[in-house]
Short mmCIF file of C-alpha atoms in Angstrom, two decimals:
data_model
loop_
_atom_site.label_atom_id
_atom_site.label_comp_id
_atom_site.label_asym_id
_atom_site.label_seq_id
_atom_site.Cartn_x
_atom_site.Cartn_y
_atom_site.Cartn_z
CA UNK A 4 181.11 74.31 151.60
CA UNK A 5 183.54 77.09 152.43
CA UNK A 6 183.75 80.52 151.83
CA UNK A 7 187.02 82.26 151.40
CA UNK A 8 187.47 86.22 151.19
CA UNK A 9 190.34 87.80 149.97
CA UNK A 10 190.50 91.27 152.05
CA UNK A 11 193.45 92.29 149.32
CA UNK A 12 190.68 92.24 146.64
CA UNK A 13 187.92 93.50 148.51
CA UNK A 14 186.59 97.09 147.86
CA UNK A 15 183.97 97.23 150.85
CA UNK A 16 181.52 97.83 148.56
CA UNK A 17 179.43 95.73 150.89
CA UNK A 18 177.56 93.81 148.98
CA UNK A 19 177.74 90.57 150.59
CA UNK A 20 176.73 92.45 153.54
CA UNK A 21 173.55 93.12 152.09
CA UNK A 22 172.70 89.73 150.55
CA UNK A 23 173.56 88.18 154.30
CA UNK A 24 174.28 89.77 157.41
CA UNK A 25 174.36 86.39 159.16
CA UNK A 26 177.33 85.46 156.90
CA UNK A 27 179.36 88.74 155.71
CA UNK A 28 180.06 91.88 158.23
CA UNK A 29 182.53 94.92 157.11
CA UNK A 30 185.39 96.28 159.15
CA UNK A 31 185.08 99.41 160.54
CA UNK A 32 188.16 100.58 160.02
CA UNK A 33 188.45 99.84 156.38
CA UNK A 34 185.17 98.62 155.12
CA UNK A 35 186.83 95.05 154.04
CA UNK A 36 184.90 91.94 153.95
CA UNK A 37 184.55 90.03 157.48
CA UNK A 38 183.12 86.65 156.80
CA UNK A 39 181.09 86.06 160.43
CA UNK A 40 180.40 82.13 159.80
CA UNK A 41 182.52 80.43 156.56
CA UNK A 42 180.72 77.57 156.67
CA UNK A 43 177.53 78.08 155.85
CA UNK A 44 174.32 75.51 156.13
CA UNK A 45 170.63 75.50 155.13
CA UNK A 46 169.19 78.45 152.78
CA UNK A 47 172.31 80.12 154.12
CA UNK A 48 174.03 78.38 150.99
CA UNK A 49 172.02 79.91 148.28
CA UNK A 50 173.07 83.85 150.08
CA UNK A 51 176.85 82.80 150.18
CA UNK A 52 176.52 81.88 146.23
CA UNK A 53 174.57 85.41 145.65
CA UNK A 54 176.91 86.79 147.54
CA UNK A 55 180.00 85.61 145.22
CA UNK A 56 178.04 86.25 142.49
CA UNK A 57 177.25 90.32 143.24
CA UNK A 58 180.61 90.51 144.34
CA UNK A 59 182.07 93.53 142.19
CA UNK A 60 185.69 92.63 142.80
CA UNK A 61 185.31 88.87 142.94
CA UNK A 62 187.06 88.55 146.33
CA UNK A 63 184.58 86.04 147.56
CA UNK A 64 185.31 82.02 146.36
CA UNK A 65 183.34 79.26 147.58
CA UNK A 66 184.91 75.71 148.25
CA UNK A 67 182.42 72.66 147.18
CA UNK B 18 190.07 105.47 110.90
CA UNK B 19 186.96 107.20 111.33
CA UNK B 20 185.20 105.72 108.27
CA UNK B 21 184.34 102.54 110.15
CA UNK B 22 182.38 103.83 113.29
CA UNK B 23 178.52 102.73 112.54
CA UNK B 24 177.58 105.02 115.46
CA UNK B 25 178.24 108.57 117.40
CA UNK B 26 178.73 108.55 120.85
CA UNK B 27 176.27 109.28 123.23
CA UNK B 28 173.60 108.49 121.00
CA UNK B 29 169.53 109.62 120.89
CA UNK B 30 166.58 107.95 123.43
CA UNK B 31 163.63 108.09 120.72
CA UNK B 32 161.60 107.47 124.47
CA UNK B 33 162.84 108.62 127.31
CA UNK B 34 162.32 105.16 128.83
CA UNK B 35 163.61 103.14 127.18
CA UNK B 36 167.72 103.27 125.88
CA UNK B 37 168.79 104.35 122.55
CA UNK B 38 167.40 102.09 120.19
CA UNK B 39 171.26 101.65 118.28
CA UNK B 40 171.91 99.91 121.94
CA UNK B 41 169.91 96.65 120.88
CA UNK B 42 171.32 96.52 117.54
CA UNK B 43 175.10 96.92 118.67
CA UNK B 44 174.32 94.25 121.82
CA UNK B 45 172.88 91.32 119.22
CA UNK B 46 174.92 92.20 116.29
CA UNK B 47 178.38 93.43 117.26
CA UNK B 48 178.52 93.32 120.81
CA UNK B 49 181.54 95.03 121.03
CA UNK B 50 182.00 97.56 118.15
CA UNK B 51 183.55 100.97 117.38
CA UNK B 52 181.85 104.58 118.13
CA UNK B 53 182.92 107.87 117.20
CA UNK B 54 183.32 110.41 120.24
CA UNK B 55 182.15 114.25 120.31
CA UNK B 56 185.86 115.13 120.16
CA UNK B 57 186.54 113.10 116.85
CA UNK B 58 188.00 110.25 118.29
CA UNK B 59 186.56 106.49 118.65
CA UNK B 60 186.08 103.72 121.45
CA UNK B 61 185.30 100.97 121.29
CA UNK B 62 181.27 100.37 122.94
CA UNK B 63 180.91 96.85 125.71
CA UNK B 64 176.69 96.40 125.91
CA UNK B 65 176.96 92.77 126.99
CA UNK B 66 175.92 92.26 130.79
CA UNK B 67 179.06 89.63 131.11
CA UNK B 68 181.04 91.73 128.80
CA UNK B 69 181.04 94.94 130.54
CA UNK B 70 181.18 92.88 134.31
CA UNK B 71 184.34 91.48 132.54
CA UNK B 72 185.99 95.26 131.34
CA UNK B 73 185.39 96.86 134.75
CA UNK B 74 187.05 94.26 136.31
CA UNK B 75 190.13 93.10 134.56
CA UNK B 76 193.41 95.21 135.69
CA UNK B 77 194.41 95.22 131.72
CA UNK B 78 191.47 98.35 131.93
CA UNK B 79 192.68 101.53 133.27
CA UNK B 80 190.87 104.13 134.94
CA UNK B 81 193.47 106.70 134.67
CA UNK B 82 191.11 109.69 133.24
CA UNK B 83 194.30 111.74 132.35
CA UNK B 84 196.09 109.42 130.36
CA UNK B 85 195.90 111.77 126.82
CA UNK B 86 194.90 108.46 124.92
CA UNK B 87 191.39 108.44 127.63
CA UNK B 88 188.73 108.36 125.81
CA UNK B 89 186.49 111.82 126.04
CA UNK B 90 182.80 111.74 126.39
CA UNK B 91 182.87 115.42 126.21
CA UNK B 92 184.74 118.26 123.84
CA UNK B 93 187.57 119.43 125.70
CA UNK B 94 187.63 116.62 128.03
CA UNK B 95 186.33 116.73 131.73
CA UNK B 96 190.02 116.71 133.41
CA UNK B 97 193.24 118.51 132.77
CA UNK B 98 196.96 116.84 133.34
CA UNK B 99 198.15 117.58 136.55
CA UNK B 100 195.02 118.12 138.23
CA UNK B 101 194.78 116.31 141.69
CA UNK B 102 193.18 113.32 141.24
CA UNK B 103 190.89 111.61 142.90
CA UNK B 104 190.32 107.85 143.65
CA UNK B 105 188.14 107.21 140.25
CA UNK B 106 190.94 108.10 138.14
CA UNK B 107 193.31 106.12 139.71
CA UNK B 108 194.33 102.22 139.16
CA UNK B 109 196.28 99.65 141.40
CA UNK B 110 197.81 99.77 143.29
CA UNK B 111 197.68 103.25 144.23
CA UNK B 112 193.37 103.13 144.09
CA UNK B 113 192.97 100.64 146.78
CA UNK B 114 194.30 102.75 149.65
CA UNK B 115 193.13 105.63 148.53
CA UNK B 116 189.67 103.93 148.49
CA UNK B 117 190.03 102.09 151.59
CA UNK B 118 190.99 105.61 153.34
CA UNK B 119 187.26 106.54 153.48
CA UNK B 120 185.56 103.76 152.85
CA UNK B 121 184.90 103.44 156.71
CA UNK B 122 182.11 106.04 156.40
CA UNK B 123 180.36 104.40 153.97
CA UNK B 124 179.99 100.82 155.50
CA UNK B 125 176.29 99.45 155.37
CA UNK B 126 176.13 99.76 159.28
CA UNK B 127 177.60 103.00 159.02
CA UNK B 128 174.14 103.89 156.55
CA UNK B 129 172.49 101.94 159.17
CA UNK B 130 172.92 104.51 161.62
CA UNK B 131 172.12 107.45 159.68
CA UNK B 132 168.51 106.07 158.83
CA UNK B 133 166.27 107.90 161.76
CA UNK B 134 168.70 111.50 160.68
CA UNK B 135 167.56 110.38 156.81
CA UNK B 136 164.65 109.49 157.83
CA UNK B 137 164.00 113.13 159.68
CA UNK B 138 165.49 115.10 156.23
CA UNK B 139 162.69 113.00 154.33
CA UNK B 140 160.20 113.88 156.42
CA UNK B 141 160.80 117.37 156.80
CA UNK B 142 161.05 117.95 153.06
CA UNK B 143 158.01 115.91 152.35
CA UNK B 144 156.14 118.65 155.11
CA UNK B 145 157.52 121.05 153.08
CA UNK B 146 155.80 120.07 149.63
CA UNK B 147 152.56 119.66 151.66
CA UNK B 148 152.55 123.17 152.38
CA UNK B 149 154.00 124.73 149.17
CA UNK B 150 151.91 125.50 146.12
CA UNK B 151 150.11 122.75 144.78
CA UNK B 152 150.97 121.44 142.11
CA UNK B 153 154.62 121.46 143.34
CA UNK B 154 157.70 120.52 141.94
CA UNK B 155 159.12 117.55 142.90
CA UNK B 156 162.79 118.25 142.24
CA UNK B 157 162.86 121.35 143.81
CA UNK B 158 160.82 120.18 147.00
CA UNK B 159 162.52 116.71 147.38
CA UNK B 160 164.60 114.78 145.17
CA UNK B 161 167.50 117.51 145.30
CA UNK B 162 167.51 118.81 148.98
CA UNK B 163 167.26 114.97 150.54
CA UNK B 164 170.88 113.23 149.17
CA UNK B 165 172.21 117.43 149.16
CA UNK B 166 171.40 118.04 153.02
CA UNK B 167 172.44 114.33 153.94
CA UNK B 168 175.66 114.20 152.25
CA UNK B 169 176.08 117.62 153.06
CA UNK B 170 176.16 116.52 156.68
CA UNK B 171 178.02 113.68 156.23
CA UNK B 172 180.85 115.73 155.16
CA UNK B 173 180.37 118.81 156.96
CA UNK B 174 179.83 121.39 154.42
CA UNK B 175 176.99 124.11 154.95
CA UNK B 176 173.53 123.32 153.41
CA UNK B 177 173.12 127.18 153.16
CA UNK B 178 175.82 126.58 150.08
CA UNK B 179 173.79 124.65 147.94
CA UNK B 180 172.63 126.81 145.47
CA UNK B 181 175.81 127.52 144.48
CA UNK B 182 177.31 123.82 144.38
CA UNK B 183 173.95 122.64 142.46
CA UNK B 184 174.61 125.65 140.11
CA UNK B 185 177.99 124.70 139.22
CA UNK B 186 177.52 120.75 139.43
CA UNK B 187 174.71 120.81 136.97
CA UNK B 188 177.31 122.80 134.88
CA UNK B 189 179.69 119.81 135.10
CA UNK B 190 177.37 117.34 133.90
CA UNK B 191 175.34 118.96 130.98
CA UNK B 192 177.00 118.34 127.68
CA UNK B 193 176.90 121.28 126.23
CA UNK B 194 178.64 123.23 128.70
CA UNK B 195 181.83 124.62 127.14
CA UNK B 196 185.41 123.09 127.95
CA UNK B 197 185.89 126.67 129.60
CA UNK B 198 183.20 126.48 131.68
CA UNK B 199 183.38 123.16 132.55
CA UNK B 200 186.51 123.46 133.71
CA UNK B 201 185.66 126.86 136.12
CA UNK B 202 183.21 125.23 137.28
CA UNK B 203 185.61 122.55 138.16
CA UNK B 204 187.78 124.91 139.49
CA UNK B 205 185.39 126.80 141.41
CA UNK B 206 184.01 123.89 143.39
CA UNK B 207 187.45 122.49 144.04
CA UNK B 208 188.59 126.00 145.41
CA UNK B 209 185.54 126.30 147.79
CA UNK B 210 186.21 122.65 149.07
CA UNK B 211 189.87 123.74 149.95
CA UNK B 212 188.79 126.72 151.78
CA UNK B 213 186.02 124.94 153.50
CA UNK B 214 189.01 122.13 154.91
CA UNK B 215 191.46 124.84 155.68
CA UNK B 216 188.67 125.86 158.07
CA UNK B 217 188.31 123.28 159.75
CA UNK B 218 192.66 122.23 160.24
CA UNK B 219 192.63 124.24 162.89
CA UNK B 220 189.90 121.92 165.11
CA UNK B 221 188.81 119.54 162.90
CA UNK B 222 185.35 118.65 163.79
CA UNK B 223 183.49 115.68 163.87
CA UNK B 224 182.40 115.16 160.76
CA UNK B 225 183.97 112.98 157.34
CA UNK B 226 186.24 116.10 156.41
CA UNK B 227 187.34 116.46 159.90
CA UNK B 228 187.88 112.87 160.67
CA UNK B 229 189.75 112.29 157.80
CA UNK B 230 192.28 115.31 158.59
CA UNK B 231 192.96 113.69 161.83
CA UNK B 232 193.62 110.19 160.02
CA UNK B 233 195.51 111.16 157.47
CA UNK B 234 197.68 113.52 159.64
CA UNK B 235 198.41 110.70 161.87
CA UNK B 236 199.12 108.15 158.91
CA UNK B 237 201.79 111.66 157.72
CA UNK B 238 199.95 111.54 154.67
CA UNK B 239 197.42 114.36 154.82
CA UNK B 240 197.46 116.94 151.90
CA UNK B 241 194.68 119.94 151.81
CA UNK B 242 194.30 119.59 147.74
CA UNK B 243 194.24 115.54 148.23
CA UNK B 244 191.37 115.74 150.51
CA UNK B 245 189.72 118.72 148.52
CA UNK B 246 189.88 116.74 145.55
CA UNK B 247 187.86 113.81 147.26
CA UNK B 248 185.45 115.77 148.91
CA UNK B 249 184.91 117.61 146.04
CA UNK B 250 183.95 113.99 144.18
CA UNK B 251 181.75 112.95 147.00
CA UNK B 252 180.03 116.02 147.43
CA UNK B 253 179.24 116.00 143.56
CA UNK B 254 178.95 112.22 143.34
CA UNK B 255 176.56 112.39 146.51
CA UNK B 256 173.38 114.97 145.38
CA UNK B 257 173.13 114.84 141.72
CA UNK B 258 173.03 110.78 140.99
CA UNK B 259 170.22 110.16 143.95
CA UNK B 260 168.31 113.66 143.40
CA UNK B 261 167.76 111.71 139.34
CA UNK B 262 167.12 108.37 140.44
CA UNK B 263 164.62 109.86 142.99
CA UNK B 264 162.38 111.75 140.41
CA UNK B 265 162.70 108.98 137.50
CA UNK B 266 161.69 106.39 140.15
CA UNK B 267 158.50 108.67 141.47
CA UNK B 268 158.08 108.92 137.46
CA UNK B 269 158.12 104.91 137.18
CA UNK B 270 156.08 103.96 140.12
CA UNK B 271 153.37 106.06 139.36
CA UNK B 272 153.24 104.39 135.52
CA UNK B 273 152.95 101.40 137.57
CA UNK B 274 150.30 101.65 140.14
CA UNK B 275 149.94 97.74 140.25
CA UNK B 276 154.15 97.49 141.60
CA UNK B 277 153.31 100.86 143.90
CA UNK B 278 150.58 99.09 145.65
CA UNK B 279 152.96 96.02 145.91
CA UNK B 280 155.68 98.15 148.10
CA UNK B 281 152.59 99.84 149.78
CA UNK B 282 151.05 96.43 150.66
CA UNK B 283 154.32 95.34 152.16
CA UNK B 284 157.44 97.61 152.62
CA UNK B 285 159.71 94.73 152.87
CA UNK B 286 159.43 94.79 149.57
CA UNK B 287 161.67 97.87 148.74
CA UNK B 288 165.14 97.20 149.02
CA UNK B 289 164.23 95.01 145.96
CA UNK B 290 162.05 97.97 144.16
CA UNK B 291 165.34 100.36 145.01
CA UNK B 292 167.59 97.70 142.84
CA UNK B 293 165.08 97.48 139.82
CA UNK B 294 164.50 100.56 139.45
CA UNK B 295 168.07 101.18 139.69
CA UNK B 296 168.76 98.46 136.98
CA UNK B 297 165.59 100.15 134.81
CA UNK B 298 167.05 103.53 134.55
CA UNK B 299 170.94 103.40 135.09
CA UNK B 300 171.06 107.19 135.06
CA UNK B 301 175.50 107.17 134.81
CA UNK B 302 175.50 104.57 131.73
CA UNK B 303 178.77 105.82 130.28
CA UNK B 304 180.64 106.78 133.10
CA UNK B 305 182.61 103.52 133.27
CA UNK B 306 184.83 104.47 130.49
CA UNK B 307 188.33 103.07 130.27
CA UNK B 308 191.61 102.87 128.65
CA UNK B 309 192.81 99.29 127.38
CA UNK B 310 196.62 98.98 128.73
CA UNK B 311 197.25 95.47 127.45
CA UNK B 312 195.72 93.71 124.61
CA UNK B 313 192.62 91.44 125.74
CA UNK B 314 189.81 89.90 123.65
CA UNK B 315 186.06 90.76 125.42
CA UNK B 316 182.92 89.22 123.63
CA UNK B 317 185.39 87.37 120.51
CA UNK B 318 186.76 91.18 120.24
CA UNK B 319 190.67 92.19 120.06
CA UNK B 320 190.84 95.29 121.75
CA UNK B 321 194.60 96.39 122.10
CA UNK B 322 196.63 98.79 124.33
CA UNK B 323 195.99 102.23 123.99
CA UNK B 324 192.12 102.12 122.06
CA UNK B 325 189.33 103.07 124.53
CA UNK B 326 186.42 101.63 126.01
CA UNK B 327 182.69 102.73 127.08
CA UNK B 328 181.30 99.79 129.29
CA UNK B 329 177.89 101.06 128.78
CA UNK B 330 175.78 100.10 131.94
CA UNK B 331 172.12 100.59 130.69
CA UNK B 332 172.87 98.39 127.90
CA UNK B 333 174.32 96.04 129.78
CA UNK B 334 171.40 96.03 132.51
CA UNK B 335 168.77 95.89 129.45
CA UNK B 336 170.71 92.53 128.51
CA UNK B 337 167.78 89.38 127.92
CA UNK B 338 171.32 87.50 128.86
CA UNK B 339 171.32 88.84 132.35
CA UNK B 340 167.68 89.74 132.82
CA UNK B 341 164.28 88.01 131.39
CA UNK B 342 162.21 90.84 129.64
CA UNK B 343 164.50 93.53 130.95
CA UNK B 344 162.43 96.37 129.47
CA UNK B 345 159.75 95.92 131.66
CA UNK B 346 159.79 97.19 135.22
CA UNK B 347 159.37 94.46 137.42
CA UNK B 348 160.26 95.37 141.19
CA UNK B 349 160.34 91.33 142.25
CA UNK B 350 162.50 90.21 139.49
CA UNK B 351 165.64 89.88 141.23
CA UNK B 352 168.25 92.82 140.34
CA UNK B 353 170.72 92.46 142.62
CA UNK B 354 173.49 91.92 139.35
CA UNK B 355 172.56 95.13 137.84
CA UNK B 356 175.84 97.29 137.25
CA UNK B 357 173.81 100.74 137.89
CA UNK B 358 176.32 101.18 140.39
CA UNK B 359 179.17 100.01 138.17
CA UNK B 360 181.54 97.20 138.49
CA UNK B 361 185.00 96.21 139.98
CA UNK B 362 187.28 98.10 142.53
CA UNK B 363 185.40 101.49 141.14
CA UNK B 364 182.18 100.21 141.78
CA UNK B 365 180.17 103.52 143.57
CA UNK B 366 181.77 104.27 147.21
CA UNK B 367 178.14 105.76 148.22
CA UNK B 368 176.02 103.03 146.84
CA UNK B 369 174.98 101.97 150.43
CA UNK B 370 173.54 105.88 150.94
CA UNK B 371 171.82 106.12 147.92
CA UNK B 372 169.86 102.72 148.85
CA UNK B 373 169.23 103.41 151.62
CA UNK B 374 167.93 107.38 150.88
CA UNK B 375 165.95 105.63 148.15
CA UNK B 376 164.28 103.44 150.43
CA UNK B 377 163.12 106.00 153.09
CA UNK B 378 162.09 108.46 150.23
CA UNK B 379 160.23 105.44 148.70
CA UNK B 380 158.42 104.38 151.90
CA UNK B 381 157.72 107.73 153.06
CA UNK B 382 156.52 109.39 149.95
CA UNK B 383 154.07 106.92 148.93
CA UNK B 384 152.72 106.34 152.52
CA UNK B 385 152.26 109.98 153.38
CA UNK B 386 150.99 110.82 150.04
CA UNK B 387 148.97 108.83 149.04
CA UNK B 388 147.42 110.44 146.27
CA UNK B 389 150.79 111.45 144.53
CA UNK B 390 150.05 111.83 140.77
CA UNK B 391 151.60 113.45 137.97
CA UNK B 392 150.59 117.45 137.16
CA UNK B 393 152.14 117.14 133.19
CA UNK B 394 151.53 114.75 130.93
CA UNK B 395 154.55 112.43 130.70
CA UNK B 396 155.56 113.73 127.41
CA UNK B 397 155.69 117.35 128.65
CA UNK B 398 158.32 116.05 131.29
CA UNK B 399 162.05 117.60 130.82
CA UNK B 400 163.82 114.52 130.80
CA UNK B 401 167.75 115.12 131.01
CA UNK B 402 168.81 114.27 127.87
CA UNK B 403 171.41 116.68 127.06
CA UNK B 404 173.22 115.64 130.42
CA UNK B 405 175.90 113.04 131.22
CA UNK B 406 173.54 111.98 133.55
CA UNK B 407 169.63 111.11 133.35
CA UNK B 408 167.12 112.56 135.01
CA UNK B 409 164.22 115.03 135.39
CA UNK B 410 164.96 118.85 135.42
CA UNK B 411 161.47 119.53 137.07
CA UNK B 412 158.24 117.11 138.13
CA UNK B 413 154.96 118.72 138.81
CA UNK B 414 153.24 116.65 141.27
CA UNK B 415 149.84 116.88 142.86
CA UNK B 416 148.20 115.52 145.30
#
């Protein structure tokens, strides 16, 4: 699995953030999505797919 | 066309816990259907969880609050053409900058860092009630001057104002206020927030006004009224939404004694307490109107360009599609989808803030107080139900 973040979409409203700070940081500068590890493993999987999921401007996608 | 509305827009709680009961009927029978508005117009009402996820985030939905086709929630309308407008009313691609131009400040590590300072203001307050009158009122004692004195200085504006910002805010939001009032109010806030920035152009200080004149003078794109305009939303946005969801919450947890003990038995526990009882009372349901720019069908509906749209939040976050037995109050269920906060690139700048203020107010409250009960019988509360957004005028509290 993959995650991809498009920082165009992204609104910072930090949500993924939230759900997983060992996956998702924010930049300081803008508050757009950082993804800190894209490949996630373990019950790291389930966070990346509530991540995408609470996403409010769908700029997370996950790669099977 | 006015014959075929079924319902008036905003409709009546018949328990101030629960939303109107015309919600239900519109979500299972005609999930998307027409209302009429105060000002005579219609719109069309989205109560479906999916539904109203899909309207706030679809491009063919315009925030633009000044387009004259916009549909009103209130007589007169709450904005005037040619007003300065602020990020909410605008769409891409001019929003996204305009967004991303302060969304620095409002990063979750950003809130991070302001937690022992929040943490302080809680405190403080909490002292306060403890050596007031008894009973005291809640409101008065905490729920307003905790997300007023933080946001306050977050953006650098002088506590010692409040009285007169709460005056006119509460102005802004109740619906009968007149279109005249509502619009010196309006007027008034905006003009103190201009004078308040011109003050500090000179040596801008270190605080979200200041740092933003020194950005946006160094990008060449800094305006006084621009900046006035969004510090006027914040500072509005910032004390009003928390100050409800504080009282309503204090309201629901003590209902609940069995879910209070749960957050008292383990603390860990309220992050996810913050997000139900966010979901539970979704205190701005209507404020995600829109205007339909380019026909799209939502929920087997045709809506075209030009008719508008209330996304309704609470009946969207009551859905049994998105949430198993959503009237009940369950602090472990799971929330994180709610759309309290909205949805899409307008989804709420400060949500991180009000979690976290919610949090420390939870945690703090119920550990120093212990005995926090109710001084009125809940149906002697003043719920807020002639305002755009819910709440509790006053809460006698004892201890």
């Amino acid at each position: 699995m993959k995650i991809i973040a498009d920082t165009g979409k992204c609104v910072g409203a930090g949500q993924c953030v939230l759900t997983e700070p060992a996956l998702f940081d924010q930049s300081e500068d803008d508050g757009t999505v950082i993804v800190l590890d894209d490949q996630p493993e373990g019950e790291l999987v389930e966070k990346a797919r509530e991540a995408v999921h609470v996403c409010p401007s769908q700029a997370l996608l996950l790669q099977e | 066309m006015t014959t075929v509305e079924k319902h008036e827009f905003p409709m009546t709680r018949t328990c101030p816990f629960s939303p109107p009961p015309a919600y239900e009927e519109i979500r299972e029978e005609e999930p998307v259907s027409k209302v009429g508005l105060p000002d005579g117009g219609w719109a069309w009402v989205v109560t479906r969880h999916e539904d109203v996820r899909t309207v706030l985030n679809d491009r063919r939905f315009s925030a633009d609050r000044q387009h004259p086709d916009f549909p009103q929630l209130v007589k007169g309308g709450f904005r005037r053409q040619g007003d300065e407008r602020t990020m909410i009313t605008m769409d891409a691609p001019e929003h996204g900058p305009a967004r991303k131009a302060v969304l620095g400040e409002f990063t979750v590590r950003r809130m991070e860092a302001l937690r022992p300072r929040i943490q302080e203001i809680v405190d403080g307050q909490i002292d306060a009630l403890l050596a007031g009158p008894k009973p005291g009122d809640l409101v008065e004692a905490l729920s307003l001057p905790v997300p007023s004195l933080v946001i306050c200085e977050m953006l650098g504006v002088p506590y010692a104002d409040h009285d007169f910002f709460q005056t006119h805010t509460a102005k802004l939001i109740k619906r009968a206020t007149t279109p005249e009032e509502r619009r010196a109010a309006f007027d008034t806030i905006r003009g103190y927030m201009e004078d308040l920035i011109a003050e500090k152009e000179a040596n801008p200080p270190d605080d979200l006004l200041g740092r933003q004149i020194v950005k946006l003078r160094e990008d060449g794109a800094y305006r006084r009224a621009s900046l006035a305009a969004t510090g006027f939303l914040l500072l509005v946005a910032g004390h009003e939404t928390t100050a409800n969801m504080i009282s309503l919450s204090t309201v629901a947890f003590l209902r609940n004694p069995e879910q209070l003990a749960a957050i008292k038995a383990d603390p860990g526990k309220t992050l996810d307490a913050v997000e139900e009882m966010l979901r539970y009372w979704t205190i701005v349901d209507a404020a995600t109107a829109r205007l339909c720019v380019e026909d799209i069908e939502v929920g087997g509906q045709l809506i075209r360009a030009g008719e508008g749209v209330l996304a309704l939040g609470y009946a969207a976050n009551r859905d049994p599609r998105a949430f198993d037995d959503p009237d009940e109050l369950d602090i472990e269920r799971g929330a994180r989808h709610h759309v309290a906060f909205g949805f899409g690139p307008h989804q709420c700048l400060g949500q991180n803030l009000a979690r976290m203020e919610l949090q420390i107010v939870f945690d703090t409250l119920f550990r120093r107080i212990p005995t926090l009960a109710l001084a009125a019988d809940v149906d002697d509360l003043p719920f807020k139900d002639d305002a755009n957004i819910y709440g509790l005028y006053r809460l006698p509290v004892t201890w």
